[in-house]
Coordinates of C-alpha atoms and ligand atoms in Angstrom, one line a residue:
X1 CA 29.0 3.7 -4.1
X2 CA 29.0 0.2 -5.5
X3 CA 31.2 -1.8 -7.6
X4 CA 28.3 -2.9 -9.8
X5 CA 29.0 -5.8 -12.4
X6 CA 26.0 -7.0 -14.3
X7 CA 26.5 -10.8 -13.4
X8 CA 23.5 -13.0 -12.6
X9 CA 21.1 -12.2 -9.7
X10 CA 18.1 -13.5 -7.9
X11 CA 14.6 -12.7 -8.6
X12 CA 10.8 -14.2 -8.3
X13 CA 9.4 -14.3 -11.8
X14 CA 5.8 -15.3 -12.4
X15 CA 4.8 -17.4 -15.3
X16 CA 1.4 -18.3 -16.9
X17 CA 1.3 -22.0 -18.1
X18 CA -0.9 -24.8 -18.5
X19 CA -0.7 -25.2 -14.7
X20 CA -1.9 -21.7 -14.0
X21 CA -0.1 -18.5 -12.6
X22 CA 2.7 -19.6 -10.6
X23 CA 6.0 -17.8 -9.4
X24 CA 9.5 -19.2 -8.8
X25 CA 12.7 -18.0 -7.5
X26 CA 15.3 -18.3 -10.2
X27 CA 18.8 -16.5 -11.6
X28 CA 18.6 -13.9 -14.2
X29 CA 20.5 -11.3 -15.9
X30 CA 20.6 -7.6 -16.6
X31 CA 19.7 -8.3 -20.3
X32 CA 16.6 -10.1 -19.3
X33 CA 15.0 -7.4 -17.5
X34 CA 12.6 -5.0 -19.4
X35 CA 14.4 -1.7 -20.5
X36 CA 14.5 1.3 -18.3
X37 CA 17.1 4.1 -17.8
X38 CA 17.8 3.5 -14.2
X39 CA 19.2 0.3 -12.6
X40 CA 18.7 -0.2 -8.8
X41 CA 20.3 -2.6 -6.5
X42 CA 17.2 -3.5 -4.4
X43 CA 17.5 -3.4 -0.7
X44 CA 14.1 -4.0 0.3
X45 CA 10.5 -4.6 -1.1
X46 CA 7.4 -5.4 0.7
X47 CA 4.3 -7.5 0.1
X48 CA 1.1 -5.7 -0.2
X49 CA -2.5 -7.5 -0.6
X50 CA -2.0 -6.8 -4.3
X51 CA 1.3 -8.5 -4.7
X52 CA 0.0 -11.4 -3.1
X53 CA -3.0 -11.5 -5.5
X54 CA -1.0 -11.0 -8.3
X55 CA 1.7 -13.5 -7.8
X56 CA -0.5 -16.3 -7.1
X57 CA -3.1 -15.5 -9.7
X58 CA -5.8 -15.1 -7.0
X59 CA -6.3 -11.9 -8.8
X60 CA -5.8 -10.5 -12.2
X61 CA -3.1 -8.0 -11.5
X62 CA -0.1 -8.8 -13.7
X63 CA -0.5 -7.7 -17.2
X64 CA 2.0 -9.6 -19.0
X65 CA 3.8 -13.1 -18.3
X66 CA 6.6 -14.1 -17.4
X67 CA 7.0 -10.8 -15.1
X68 CA 9.1 -10.3 -12.1
X69 CA 6.4 -9.6 -9.1
X70 CA 6.7 -6.9 -6.6
X71 CA 5.0 -3.2 -6.6
X72 CA 7.7 -1.8 -4.3
X73 CA 11.4 -1.3 -4.1
X74 CA 13.9 0.8 -2.4
X75 CA 17.8 0.7 -3.1
X76 CA 20.7 2.2 -4.5
X77 CA 21.2 3.4 -8.1
X78 CA 23.8 1.6 -9.9
X79 CA 23.7 2.9 -13.1
X80 CA 21.4 5.8 -14.6
X81 CA 21.3 7.1 -18.3
X82 CA 19.1 9.9 -16.5
X83 CA 20.8 12.9 -15.3
X84 CA 18.3 13.2 -12.3
X85 CA 19.8 10.0 -10.8
X86 CA 23.5 8.8 -10.0
X87 CA 25.3 5.9 -8.7
X88 CA 25.1 5.3 -5.1
X89 CA 21.8 7.5 -4.9
X90 CA 19.1 6.0 -2.7
X91 CA 15.6 5.8 -4.4
X92 CA 12.4 3.9 -4.1
X93 CA 9.6 3.1 -6.5
X94 CA 5.9 2.4 -5.5
X95 CA 3.2 1.3 -8.3
X96 CA 3.6 3.0 -11.7
X97 CA 3.4 -0.3 -13.2
X98 CA 6.2 -1.9 -11.4
X99 CA 5.5 -5.6 -10.8
X100 CA 2.4 -5.4 -12.8
X101 CA 3.2 -4.7 -16.6
X102 CA 7.1 -4.1 -15.7
X103 CA 9.5 -6.3 -14.0
X104 CA 9.3 -5.6 -10.5
X105 CA 10.8 -5.5 -6.9
X106 CA 11.1 -9.1 -6.0
X107 CA 14.7 -9.2 -7.5
X108 CA 18.2 -8.2 -6.5
X109 CA 18.4 -5.9 -9.3
X110 CA 15.7 -3.8 -10.7
X111 CA 15.6 -1.9 -13.8
X112 CA 13.0 0.8 -14.4
X113 CA 11.9 4.2 -16.3
X114 CA 13.7 7.3 -14.5
X115 CA 10.0 9.0 -14.4
X116 CA 9.0 6.3 -11.7
X117 CA 12.0 7.0 -9.4
X118 CA 11.6 9.0 -6.3
X119 CA 14.9 10.0 -4.6
X120 CA 14.7 8.6 -0.8
X121 CA 13.9 11.5 1.4
X122 CA 16.0 12.5 4.4
X123 CA 14.5 10.6 7.3
X124 CA 14.0 7.5 5.8
X125 CA 16.1 4.3 5.4
X126 CA 15.5 2.1 2.6
X127 CA 14.1 -0.5 5.1
X128 CA 11.9 2.2 6.6
X129 CA 10.5 3.4 3.2
X130 CA 9.6 -0.2 2.5
X131 CA 8.0 -0.7 5.8
X132 CA 5.8 2.1 4.5
X133 CA 5.8 0.8 0.8
X134 CA 2.4 1.3 -1.2
X135 CA 0.6 0.6 2.0
X136 CA 2.0 3.8 3.8
X137 CA 1.8 5.7 0.7
X138 CA -1.6 5.0 0.1
X139 CA -2.5 6.0 3.8
X140 CA -0.8 9.4 3.2
X141 CA -2.6 10.0 -0.2
X142 CA -6.0 9.1 1.8
X143 CA -5.2 11.8 4.4
X144 CA -4.1 14.1 1.6
X145 CA -7.3 13.7 -0.3
X146 CA -9.3 13.9 2.9
X147 CA -7.9 17.1 4.0
X148 CA -7.9 18.8 0.4
X149 CA -11.7 18.2 0.6
X150 CA -11.9 19.8 3.7
X151 CA -11.6 17.2 6.4
X152 CA -10.3 18.4 9.9
X153 CA -9.9 16.8 13.1
X154 CA -12.6 18.8 15.0
X155 CA -15.3 17.5 12.6
X156 CA -15.4 14.2 14.7
X157 CA -14.2 10.6 14.5
X158 CA -12.9 8.9 11.2
X159 CA -13.5 5.0 10.8
X160 CA -10.6 2.8 9.4
X161 CA -11.9 -0.5 8.1
X162 CA -9.5 -3.5 7.2
X163 CA -7.5 -1.8 10.2
X164 CA -5.3 -4.6 10.9
X165 CA -3.8 -4.6 7.4
X166 CA -1.0 -2.7 6.0
X167 CA -3.0 0.3 4.9
X168 CA -4.9 0.1 7.9
X169 CA -2.2 0.1 10.4
X170 CA -0.5 2.8 9.0
X171 CA -3.2 5.0 8.5
X172 CA -4.4 4.5 12.1
X173 CA -1.0 5.8 13.1
X174 CA -0.6 8.8 10.7
X175 CA -4.2 10.0 11.3
X176 CA -3.9 9.8 15.0
X177 CA -0.6 11.5 15.1
X178 CA -2.5 14.3 13.0
X179 CA -4.8 14.6 15.8
X180 CA -8.1 12.4 14.2
X181 CA -10.0 10.3 16.5
X182 CA -9.8 7.1 14.7
X183 CA -12.1 4.2 15.0
X184 CA -10.3 1.1 14.0
X185 CA -12.3 -1.7 12.7
X186 CA -10.9 -5.3 12.6
X187 CA -12.2 -8.5 12.2
X188 CA -9.2 -9.8 14.3
X189 CA -10.1 -9.4 18.0
X190 CA -6.2 -10.3 18.5
X191 CA -5.2 -7.1 16.9
X192 CA -7.5 -4.8 19.0
X193 CA -5.2 -4.0 21.5
X194 CA -2.3 -3.5 19.3
X195 CA -4.7 -0.9 17.4
X196 CA -5.2 1.0 20.4
X197 CA -1.7 1.3 21.2
X198 CA -1.0 2.6 17.9
X199 CA -3.3 5.4 18.7
X200 CA -7.0 4.4 17.9
X201 CA -9.5 5.8 20.1
X202 CA -11.9 3.0 19.8
X203 CA -11.7 -0.5 18.3
X204 CA -14.4 -2.7 17.2
X205 CA -15.2 -5.5 15.1
X206 CA -17.1 -5.2 11.7
X207 CA -20.2 -6.3 13.0
X208 CA -20.3 -4.2 15.9
X209 CA -20.7 -1.3 13.5
X210 CA -24.5 -2.0 13.4
X211 CA -24.8 -0.1 10.0
X212 CA -28.4 -0.6 9.3
X213 CA -30.1 -0.8 6.0
X214 CA -32.1 2.5 5.5
X215 CA -30.8 4.8 2.9
X216 CA -29.7 7.3 5.7
X217 CA -29.0 6.1 9.0
X218 CA -27.8 8.4 12.2
X219 CA -24.7 10.4 11.4
X220 CA -22.2 9.0 13.4
X221 CA -18.8 9.7 12.1
X222 CA -16.9 12.6 10.1
X223 CA -15.3 10.4 7.7
X224 CA -13.7 7.0 6.7
X225 CA -10.8 5.4 5.1
X226 CA -12.3 2.2 3.6
X227 CA -10.1 -0.9 2.6
X228 CA -12.9 -3.5 2.3
X229 CA -15.5 -2.1 -0.3
X230 CA -18.8 -3.9 -0.5
X231 CA -21.6 -3.6 2.2
X232 CA -19.4 -2.1 4.7
X233 CA -18.6 1.1 2.4
X234 CA -22.5 1.5 1.6
X235 CA -23.0 1.0 5.2
X236 CA -20.4 3.6 6.2
X237 CA -21.8 5.9 3.6
X238 CA -25.2 6.0 5.3
X239 CA -23.5 7.2 8.6
X240 CA -21.4 9.9 7.4
X241 CA -22.3 13.4 9.0
X242 CA -22.6 16.6 7.0
X243 CA -19.8 17.4 4.6
X244 CA -17.7 14.4 5.7
X245 CA -15.7 12.2 3.2
X246 CA -14.7 8.7 2.7
X247 CA -11.5 7.5 0.9
X248 CA -12.3 4.4 -1.2
X249 CA -9.1 2.2 -1.1
X250 CA -9.6 -1.4 -1.3
X251 CA -12.0 -4.1 -2.0
X252 CA -10.7 -6.9 0.4
X253 CA -14.2 -7.8 1.1
X254 CA -15.9 -7.0 -2.3
X255 CA -15.8 -4.7 -5.3
X256 CA -19.3 -4.0 -5.6
X257 CA -21.0 -1.0 -4.0
X258 CA -24.7 -0.7 -3.6
X259 CA -25.7 2.8 -2.6
X260 CA -28.2 5.8 -3.0
X261 CA -27.6 9.1 -3.8
X262 CA -29.0 10.5 -0.6
X263 CA -25.6 10.8 1.5
X264 CA -24.5 13.0 -1.4
X265 CA -27.4 15.0 -2.0
X266 CA -28.8 15.6 1.8
X267 CA -25.5 15.6 3.6
X268 CA -23.0 16.7 1.2
X269 CA -20.8 13.5 1.8
X270 CA -17.8 13.0 -0.8
X271 CA -16.6 9.6 -1.9
X272 CA -13.0 10.1 -2.8
X273 CA -11.1 7.7 -5.0
X274 CA -7.7 6.7 -4.1
X275 CA -5.3 5.2 -6.8
X276 CA -2.0 5.1 -5.7
X277 CA -0.4 3.4 -8.6
X278 CA -0.9 6.2 -11.0
X279 CA -0.3 9.2 -8.6
X280 CA 1.3 12.3 -10.3
X281 CA 5.1 12.4 -9.4
X282 CA 4.8 15.9 -8.1
X283 CA 2.3 14.9 -5.5
X284 CA 4.1 11.4 -5.0
X285 CA 7.3 13.4 -4.1
X286 CA 5.4 15.6 -1.7
X287 CA 3.7 12.6 0.0
X288 CA 6.9 10.9 0.3
X289 CA 8.4 13.9 2.0
X290 CA 5.6 13.9 4.7
X291 CA 6.1 10.3 5.5
X292 CA 9.7 11.1 6.2
X293 CA 8.8 14.0 8.2
X294 CA 5.5 14.9 10.1
X295 CA 3.6 11.7 8.9
X296 CA 6.4 9.4 9.6
X297 CA 4.5 6.9 11.9
X298 CA 6.3 6.8 15.5
X299 CA 5.9 3.0 15.7
X300 CA 7.0 2.3 12.2
X301 CA 9.3 -0.5 13.1
X302 CA 6.7 -2.2 15.0
X303 CA 4.2 -2.0 12.0
X304 CA 6.4 -4.8 10.3
X305 CA 5.1 -8.3 11.2
X306 CA 8.0 -10.2 9.5
X307 CA 11.0 -9.7 7.2
X308 CA 11.2 -12.2 4.5
X309 CA 14.0 -13.2 1.7
X310 CA 13.2 -13.7 -1.7
X311 CA 13.0 -17.5 -1.0
X312 CA 10.0 -16.9 1.4
X313 CA 7.7 -14.8 -0.4
X314 CA 5.2 -17.4 -0.8
X315 CA 4.9 -17.9 3.0
X316 CA 4.2 -13.8 2.8
X317 CA 1.2 -14.3 0.2
X318 CA -0.5 -17.2 1.8
X319 CA -0.5 -15.2 5.2
X320 CA -2.2 -12.2 3.4
X321 CA -4.5 -14.2 1.2
X322 CA -5.8 -16.0 4.3
X323 CA -6.1 -12.8 6.4
X324 CA -3.6 -14.1 9.1
X325 CA -1.3 -11.1 8.7
X326 CA -1.1 -8.2 11.0
X327 CA 0.9 -5.0 9.6
X328 CA 3.4 -4.9 7.2
X329 CA 5.6 -7.7 5.6
X330 CA 9.0 -6.4 4.6
X331 CA 11.1 -8.2 1.9
X332 CA 15.1 -8.2 2.3
X333 CA 15.8 -8.7 -1.5
X334 CA 19.7 -9.5 -0.8
X335 CA 19.2 -11.9 2.1
X336 CA 20.0 -15.4 0.7
Ligands
NAP1 N1 -6.3 2.2 -4.0 C1 -4.9 2.0 -4.0 O1 -4.4 2.7 -4.4 C2 -4.9 0.9 -3.0 C3 -3.4 0.8 -2.5 C4 -2.9 -0.2 -1.6 C5 -4.0 -1.1 -1.3 N2 -5.2 -1.1 -1.5 C6 -6.2 -2.1 -1.5 O2 -6.5 -1.6 -0.1 C7 -7.1 -3.2 0.5 C8 -5.9 -3.2 1.7 O3 -4.7 -3.2 1.4 P1 -3.4 -3.8 2.0 O4 -2.5 -3.9 1.5 O5 -3.6 -3.1 3.6 O6 -4.2 -5.2 2.6 P2 -3.9 -6.2 3.7 O7 -2.6 -5.9 4.6 O8 -4.2 -7.7 3.4 O9 -4.9 -5.8 4.6 C9 -6.1 -6.0 4.5 C10 -7.2 -6.0 5.5 O10 -8.5 -6.0 5.2 C11 -9.3 -7.1 5.7 N3 -9.8 -8.1 5.1 C12 -9.1 -9.1 4.3 N4 -10.1 -10.0 3.8 C13 -11.1 -9.3 4.1 C14 -12.5 -10.0 3.9 N5 -12.5 -11.0 3.1 N6 -13.6 -9.2 4.3 C15 -13.3 -8.2 5.0 N7 -12.2 -7.7 5.3 C16 -11.1 -8.3 4.9 C17 -8.3 -7.5 7.0 O11 -8.5 -6.5 8.1 P3 -9.0 -7.0 9.5 O12 -8.7 -8.5 9.7 O13 -8.5 -6.4 10.5 O14 -10.5 -6.8 9.3 C18 -6.8 -7.2 6.3 O15 -6.0 -7.1 7.3 C19 -6.7 -4.0 -0.4 O16 -8.0 -4.5 -1.1 C20 -5.8 -3.5 -1.3 O17 -5.8 -4.2 -2.6 C21 -5.6 -0.1 -2.8

């Protein structure tokens, strides 16, 4: 329980002015936040690729200005006008518009609609929940969608691209734990040994995939989780075996997809869309339960490359955008 008084608190608010899109740490008050029926003392947030794009203006992610950035938060309910939540309860929010069109998680205090709030499942601390964050939730959503569409470990190996990033590192662990043979694809040779330690059976650089150019190539993999889009996604489609699946997650390389219908009509391959932001609440709760139990990565603490304070967010954005980071960046919202 907490003795909440609505005094001033720190937050990272992003502005769009003549100088472009920039954020800064500033002091705010509860009445400055957008409306919502649940007020949360933020313990932890995280930095996802999307956060780095949005908060720096590198990508069009934020849909209103000024806005507190941060698409993830975990912490403790201070007040709730909704009977599903009570003061002192540990909760989390990922996506749903937080940090995109509603004041987000880079703040000591967060106010949000109750419909976005997930009770923190037993088995996860707020720090662990944010070590997973949107990236871990997305990895879980990928596995759910793949298996819902018939994917099984005995079909053969699954490729994970952008493997040293947040989604990649967590997907590598979760899928390996669930018995899948993971081929982790990373452009960072320095991450290869680490990915093997996390469970990948094979690790290679994107060029080593030798994806070819023909409309259909030799069937080499049973499926994939693709974080980078563009030519690599198009290439993977040409190599997926009968009735395999690709979960399309990201576009770190490119948003365009130049392909043919052959993988779909000759091999029954499915391209599955992953949209973590607007995942329906019942599925959201079910996946967080799994992340707290069977799908909780064994090396979760090792997946965090660094923990930053609200003062240090820009260091994290730069690391993600320059592709220098490996794993997850945790944000301690109360650390000064
Ligand atoms: N659909 C959804 O719901 C959803 C949810 C979360 C994330 N995403 C998207 O999924 C992707 C991964 O997110 P994340 O949070 O894991 O990001 P991240 O931590 O920044 O990781 C992205 C990884 O992609 C690779 N990469 C980065 N820039 C690249 C480039 N120009 N060309 C080729 N590869 C590049 C890098 O891996 P290597 O250096 O190891 O190759 C990098 O570590 C992003 O595009 C993100 O926006 C989508």
